Tab-separated table of C-alpha atoms and ligand atoms in Angstrom:
chain	number	residue	atom	x	y	z
D	1	MET	CA	-34.991	50.649	18.936
D	2	THR	CA	-31.618	52.193	19.498
D	3	ASN	CA	-29.246	50.508	22.037
D	4	PRO	CA	-27.584	53.161	24.642
D	5	LEU	CA	-24.809	51.234	23.828
D	6	ASP	CA	-24.795	52.188	20.557
D	7	ASP	CA	-23.953	56.260	22.028
D	8	PRO	CA	-19.877	56.378	22.035
D	9	ASN	CA	-20.542	58.742	25.089
D	10	ALA	CA	-22.056	56.056	26.872
D	11	ASP	CA	-21.003	54.828	29.786
D	12	PRO	CA	-21.024	50.830	30.048
D	13	PHE	CA	-21.024	51.140	33.604
D	14	GLU	CA	-23.847	53.124	34.165
D	15	VAL	CA	-26.169	51.269	31.111
D	16	ALA	CA	-25.679	48.319	32.860
D	17	SER	CA	-26.644	49.936	36.505
D	18	ALA	CA	-30.127	50.955	34.864
D	19	ALA	CA	-30.532	47.368	33.146
D	20	ALA	CA	-29.855	46.382	37.390
D	21	SER	CA	-32.666	48.352	38.110
D	22	LYS	CA	-34.568	47.412	35.394
D	23	ILE	CA	-34.328	43.794	36.378
D	24	ALA	CA	-34.588	44.595	39.991
D	25	GLU	CA	-37.964	46.224	39.012
D	26	ILE	CA	-39.212	43.388	36.995
D	27	THR	CA	-38.899	40.601	39.043
D	28	GLY	CA	-38.993	42.247	42.400
D	29	VAL	CA	-35.472	40.964	43.840
D	30	GLU	CA	-33.286	43.957	44.696
D	31	LYS	CA	-30.163	41.494	44.783
D	32	HIS	CA	-29.141	38.712	42.889
D	33	ASP	CA	-26.111	36.042	44.231
D	34	PHE	CA	-24.995	34.842	41.181
D	35	ALA	CA	-25.930	34.899	37.198
D	36	LEU	CA	-25.582	31.800	34.258
D	37	THR	CA	-25.034	32.632	30.901
D	38	LEU	CA	-26.748	29.483	29.313
D	39	GLY	CA	-25.044	28.965	25.807
D	40	SER	CA	-26.399	25.898	22.857
D	41	GLY	CA	-27.369	22.851	25.263
D	42	TRP	CA	-27.296	24.190	28.432
D	43	ALA	CA	-30.826	26.411	27.912
D	44	LYS	CA	-32.692	23.770	30.186
D	45	ALA	CA	-30.125	24.323	33.200
D	46	ALA	CA	-32.278	26.810	33.847
D	47	ASP	CA	-35.982	24.500	34.778
D	48	LEU	CA	-33.606	22.556	37.304
D	49	ILE	CA	-32.102	24.960	39.290
D	50	GLY	CA	-35.146	26.164	41.703
D	51	GLU	CA	-38.395	27.889	40.871
D	52	THR	CA	-38.138	30.214	38.141
D	53	THR	CA	-40.397	33.941	39.334
D	54	SER	CA	-40.242	35.990	36.585
D	55	THR	CA	-39.057	35.421	33.059
D	56	PHE	CA	-38.747	38.230	30.043
D	57	PRO	CA	-37.394	39.268	27.151
D	58	GLY	CA	-34.179	40.860	27.534
D	59	THR	CA	-35.459	43.553	24.884
D	60	GLU	CA	-37.096	45.033	27.870
D	61	VAL	CA	-33.519	45.740	29.517
D	62	PRO	CA	-31.728	48.618	28.587
D	63	GLY	CA	-28.513	47.357	26.463
D	64	PHE	CA	-29.670	43.853	25.679
D	65	SER	CA	-29.604	43.189	21.938
D	66	LYS	CA	-32.224	41.058	20.322
D	67	PRO	CA	-30.827	37.205	19.952
D	68	ALA	CA	-28.933	37.151	16.454
D	69	LEU	CA	-30.164	32.546	16.835
D	70	GLU	CA	-31.670	29.938	16.513
D	71	GLY	CA	-31.058	27.535	19.874
D	72	HIS	CA	-30.757	31.079	21.700
D	73	THR	CA	-34.016	32.000	23.740
D	74	GLY	CA	-33.360	35.704	24.259
D	75	GLN	CA	-35.226	35.174	27.713
D	76	ILE	CA	-34.105	36.320	31.058
D	77	LYS	CA	-34.804	34.803	34.080
D	78	SER	CA	-34.764	35.073	38.130
D	79	VAL	CA	-34.918	31.738	39.753
D	80	GLN	CA	-34.919	30.295	43.452
D	81	LEU	CA	-32.818	27.544	44.581
D	82	PRO	CA	-34.369	25.616	47.020
D	83	ASN	CA	-31.488	27.039	49.532
D	84	GLY	CA	-32.986	30.726	48.740
D	85	LYS	CA	-30.564	31.593	46.570
D	86	ARG	CA	-31.008	34.309	43.656
D	87	ALA	CA	-30.119	33.270	40.119
D	88	LEU	CA	-30.461	35.603	37.127
D	89	VAL	CA	-30.715	33.048	34.329
D	90	ILE	CA	-29.288	35.115	31.013
D	91	GLY	CA	-29.999	33.393	27.723
D	92	ALA	CA	-29.462	36.633	26.201
D	93	ARG	CA	-26.157	36.318	24.550
D	94	THR	CA	-25.108	38.825	21.892
D	95	HIS	CA	-21.921	37.417	19.910
D	96	PHE	CA	-18.853	39.311	18.508
D	97	TYR	CA	-19.627	38.222	14.989
D	98	GLU	CA	-22.576	40.014	15.285
D	99	GLY	CA	-20.846	43.076	15.022
D	100	HIS	CA	-22.390	45.799	17.363
D	101	GLY	CA	-18.895	45.718	19.359
D	102	VAL	CA	-17.618	44.446	22.628
D	103	ARG	CA	-19.949	46.901	24.947
D	104	ARG	CA	-22.553	44.834	24.075
D	105	VAL	CA	-20.973	41.379	23.964
D	106	VAL	CA	-20.065	41.644	27.423
D	107	HIS	CA	-23.454	43.822	28.714
D	108	SER	CA	-24.937	40.888	30.045
D	109	VAL	CA	-22.681	40.305	32.296
D	110	ARG	CA	-21.694	43.589	33.612
D	111	THR	CA	-25.172	43.796	34.303
D	112	ALA	CA	-25.288	40.302	36.146
D	113	ALA	CA	-22.581	42.221	38.156
D	114	ALA	CA	-24.995	45.080	38.729
D	115	THR	CA	-27.729	43.053	40.179
D	116	GLY	CA	-25.097	41.941	42.997
D	117	ALA	CA	-24.042	38.387	41.063
D	118	LYS	CA	-20.564	37.438	42.532
D	119	ILE	CA	-20.322	34.426	40.388
D	120	MET	CA	-20.602	34.378	36.774
D	121	ILE	CA	-21.428	31.255	35.841
D	122	LEU	CA	-20.407	31.053	31.424
D	123	THR	CA	-21.266	27.954	29.158
D	124	ASN	CA	-20.994	27.417	26.030
D	125	GLY	CA	-21.862	24.842	22.979
D	126	ALA	CA	-17.962	24.361	21.765
D	127	GLY	CA	-15.536	22.570	19.142
D	128	GLY	CA	-13.502	19.977	20.828
D	129	ILE	CA	-9.795	19.416	19.832
D	130	LYS	CA	-9.263	16.419	22.025
D	131	GLU	CA	-10.579	13.383	19.835
D	132	HIS	CA	-11.330	11.513	23.020
D	133	TRP	CA	-14.052	13.734	23.444
D	134	LYS	CA	-17.582	13.009	21.775
D	135	PRO	CA	-20.343	15.171	21.057
D	136	GLY	CA	-22.321	15.545	24.027
D	137	THR	CA	-19.169	15.538	26.239
D	138	PRO	CA	-19.372	18.885	29.075
D	139	VAL	CA	-15.876	19.789	29.726
D	140	LEU	CA	-14.556	22.830	32.424
D	141	ILE	CA	-12.855	25.551	30.765
D	142	SER	CA	-9.392	25.539	33.098
D	143	ASP	CA	-7.796	28.352	30.718
D	144	HIS	CA	-8.163	30.734	27.608
D	145	ILE	CA	-6.904	32.279	24.406
D	146	ASN	CA	-7.910	35.300	23.299
D	147	LEU	CA	-7.863	35.161	19.401
D	148	THR	CA	-10.189	37.991	18.300
D	149	ALA	CA	-8.189	40.879	18.630
D	150	ALA	CA	-10.290	42.410	20.982
D	151	SER	CA	-11.042	43.311	24.092
D	152	PRO	CA	-13.776	44.631	26.842
D	153	LEU	CA	-11.574	47.017	28.689
D	154	GLU	CA	-11.104	49.922	27.358
D	155	GLY	CA	-8.376	52.720	28.021
D	156	ALA	CA	-5.213	51.278	30.275
D	157	THR	CA	-7.224	49.410	31.877
D	158	PHE	CA	-4.639	46.643	32.964
D	159	ILE	CA	-6.403	43.508	34.985
D	160	ASP	CA	-4.926	40.404	36.357
D	161	LEU	CA	-5.885	37.007	34.220
D	162	THR	CA	-4.161	34.313	36.641
D	163	ASP	CA	-6.952	31.816	37.984
D	164	LEU	CA	-9.251	33.687	35.465
D	165	TYR	CA	-11.677	30.374	35.417
D	166	SER	CA	-12.080	29.756	39.232
D	167	LYS	CA	-9.586	26.790	40.378
D	168	ARG	CA	-12.139	26.960	43.307
D	169	LEU	CA	-15.514	26.376	41.018
D	170	ARG	CA	-13.485	23.839	39.241
D	171	ASP	CA	-12.711	22.337	42.342
D	172	LEU	CA	-15.879	22.010	43.252
D	173	ALA	CA	-16.698	20.534	40.032
D	174	ARG	CA	-15.013	18.002	40.345
D	175	GLY	CA	-16.168	17.156	43.433
D	176	ILE	CA	-19.739	16.676	41.742
D	177	GLN	CA	-18.886	14.586	38.470
D	178	PRO	CA	-15.241	13.600	39.499
D	179	ASP	CA	-14.055	12.817	35.661
D	180	LEU	CA	-14.832	16.050	34.577
D	181	ASP	CA	-12.278	17.118	31.866
D	182	GLU	CA	-10.934	20.643	31.693
D	183	GLY	CA	-9.472	22.408	28.889
D	184	VAL	CA	-7.962	25.866	27.614
D	185	TYR	CA	-10.797	27.683	25.394
D	186	CYS	CA	-9.679	29.306	22.297
D	187	GLN	CA	-12.107	32.186	21.323
D	188	PHE	CA	-12.497	33.100	17.113
D	189	ARG	CA	-13.923	35.471	16.075
D	190	GLY	CA	-16.361	33.594	13.848
D	191	PRO	CA	-18.685	33.613	12.942
D	192	GLN	CA	-17.263	30.438	10.182
D	193	TYR	CA	-16.563	27.583	11.956
D	194	GLU	CA	-12.630	27.539	11.753
D	195	THR	CA	-10.343	25.465	8.980
D	196	PRO	CA	-8.597	22.223	9.915
D	197	ALA	CA	-4.950	24.610	9.537
D	198	GLU	CA	-6.605	27.077	12.286
D	199	VAL	CA	-7.170	24.305	14.613
D	200	GLN	CA	-4.194	23.036	14.302
D	201	MET	CA	-2.597	26.751	14.894
D	202	ALA	CA	-5.018	26.350	18.636
D	203	LYS	CA	-3.836	22.813	18.930
D	204	ALA	CA	-0.196	24.210	18.611
D	205	VAL	CA	-0.388	27.125	20.526
D	206	GLY	CA	-2.262	25.244	23.863
D	207	GLY	CA	-6.026	24.952	23.461
D	208	HIS	CA	-9.121	22.299	23.332
D	209	ILE	CA	-11.868	24.053	22.842
D	210	VAL	CA	-12.924	26.148	20.294
D	211	GLY	CA	-15.269	28.609	20.784
D	212	MET	CA	-17.045	32.313	19.538
D	213	SER	CA	-18.158	33.232	23.366
D	214	THR	CA	-16.308	33.110	26.590
D	215	ALA	CA	-12.994	34.318	26.467
D	216	LEU	CA	-14.364	37.988	26.087
D	217	GLU	CA	-17.221	37.940	28.447
D	218	ALA	CA	-14.699	36.556	31.087
D	219	ILE	CA	-12.394	39.066	30.923
D	220	ALA	CA	-15.557	41.947	31.643
D	221	ALA	CA	-16.627	38.985	34.629
D	222	ARG	CA	-12.920	39.347	36.046
D	223	GLN	CA	-12.814	43.597	35.328
D	224	ALA	CA	-16.021	43.297	37.787
D	225	GLY	CA	-15.178	40.815	39.721
D	226	MET	CA	-16.863	38.467	39.752
D	227	GLU	CA	-15.358	34.685	40.067
D	228	VAL	CA	-15.437	32.851	36.750
D	229	LEU	CA	-16.753	29.247	36.193
D	230	GLY	CA	-16.864	28.425	32.317
D	231	MET	CA	-17.999	25.477	30.982
D	232	SER	CA	-17.893	24.406	27.383
D	233	LEU	CA	-20.470	21.566	26.107
D	234	VAL	CA	-18.534	20.059	22.734
D	235	THR	CA	-20.882	19.387	20.473
D	236	ASN	CA	-18.477	18.355	17.741
D	237	LEU	CA	-15.281	17.792	16.876
D	238	ALA	CA	-12.961	20.977	15.672
D	239	ALA	CA	-12.348	21.019	11.455
D	240	GLY	CA	-10.321	18.255	10.682
D	241	ILE	CA	-9.978	16.729	14.239
D	242	GLN	CA	-13.681	15.401	13.003
D	243	LYS	CA	-13.217	13.918	9.770
D	244	THR	CA	-16.890	15.114	8.356
D	245	PRO	CA	-17.878	18.623	7.768
D	246	LEU	CA	-19.490	20.943	10.784
D	247	SER	CA	-22.651	21.380	10.629
D	248	HIS	CA	-25.117	23.831	12.588
D	249	GLU	CA	-27.898	21.916	12.230
D	250	GLU	CA	-25.892	19.118	13.800
D	251	VAL	CA	-24.055	21.245	16.433
D	252	ILE	CA	-27.911	21.879	17.437
D	253	ALA	CA	-29.435	18.135	17.519
D	254	ALA	CA	-26.211	17.279	19.695
D	255	GLY	CA	-27.283	20.158	22.035
D	256	LYS	CA	-30.049	19.344	21.790
D	257	GLU	CA	-29.553	15.079	22.726
D	258	ALA	CA	-27.077	16.350	25.740
D	259	GLU	CA	-29.171	18.757	27.402
D	260	PRO	CA	-30.791	17.366	30.467
D	261	VAL	CA	-27.238	15.185	31.525
D	262	ILE	CA	-25.493	18.392	31.154
D	263	SER	CA	-28.227	20.481	32.256
D	264	GLY	CA	-28.956	18.214	35.474
D	265	LEU	CA	-25.055	18.427	36.227
D	266	LEU	CA	-24.566	22.231	36.001
D	267	ALA	CA	-27.868	22.548	38.896
D	268	LYS	CA	-25.788	20.572	41.147
D	269	ILE	CA	-22.992	22.385	40.558
D	270	VAL	CA	-25.232	25.655	41.403
D	271	ALA	CA	-26.794	23.824	44.276
D	272	ALA	CA	-23.623	23.887	45.297
D	273	LEU	CA	-22.295	27.516	45.514
Q	301	8IG	I1	-21.167	25.116	18.744
Q	301	8IG	O1	-16.355	24.139	16.488
Q	301	8IG	C1	-19.407	25.199	18.271
Q	301	8IG	N1	-19.316	26.586	17.897
Q	301	8IG	N2	-15.518	28.958	16.815
Q	301	8IG	N3	-15.913	26.413	16.714
Q	301	8IG	C2	-16.798	27.422	17.134
Q	301	8IG	N4	-17.361	27.517	17.609
Q	301	8IG	C3	-18.067	26.593	17.605
Q	301	8IG	C4	-18.090	25.193	16.969
Q	301	8IG	C5	-16.584	25.474	16.645
Q	301	8IG	N5	-18.570	24.728	17.247
């Protein structure tokens, strides 16, 4: 099946608008209030937030790609909160390292905005640079350093990224868990994990978390006018900080173990929005 975003003449915002219409048709929900992208370790949050009224594969929606990775469900859900609000839950992240271009990477974020979402919650599994972070520690993203040499913005689109990761939402999260730490997220292109020297570079320039997903999505969310909350689950210490080699299996296992706790935390945050 061809993806409309692969046509260089396509307008990515029109594709996002078509995707939002399709979601409204499938879910019967005209407007969602906020959206969550659930990365490794965060998937259970969907069940704790409220009542799931629709679940469907992203592949039913224009522009979405098949998930490339184990531990990523590829499902989209519409969830009704006890307070009546509506959350769009996206388990269908496309990573930059898949090589399909940035338009596909940020399509879910643009679609979320087109469904009416005013807040974008971006979660991920990532490597930690601060040594006292044990695997399983959730961390708020306070800012990012985009090391992908890519951008979702096209042309002379100058967008302010001061306070990209909303102070208001970080404070709200800390109101629920006061000891939540925060850090600067460095996005690498991947898919290889960093070398220890690259991790030291990230540390030297002010990074605390290394990952492969969230910075590009956050930029697109800001362009779309959404308020952003970013959270990383530290599933491993970054290469060279942890003395043992990194393995994808270990990362998945750490995510599974932390899942009930961090998903509970995320559900409480969402209830307070
Ligand atoms: I989970 O150590 C996870 N994702 N770049 N580095 C990068 N991405 C990650 C890591 C990590 N762990």
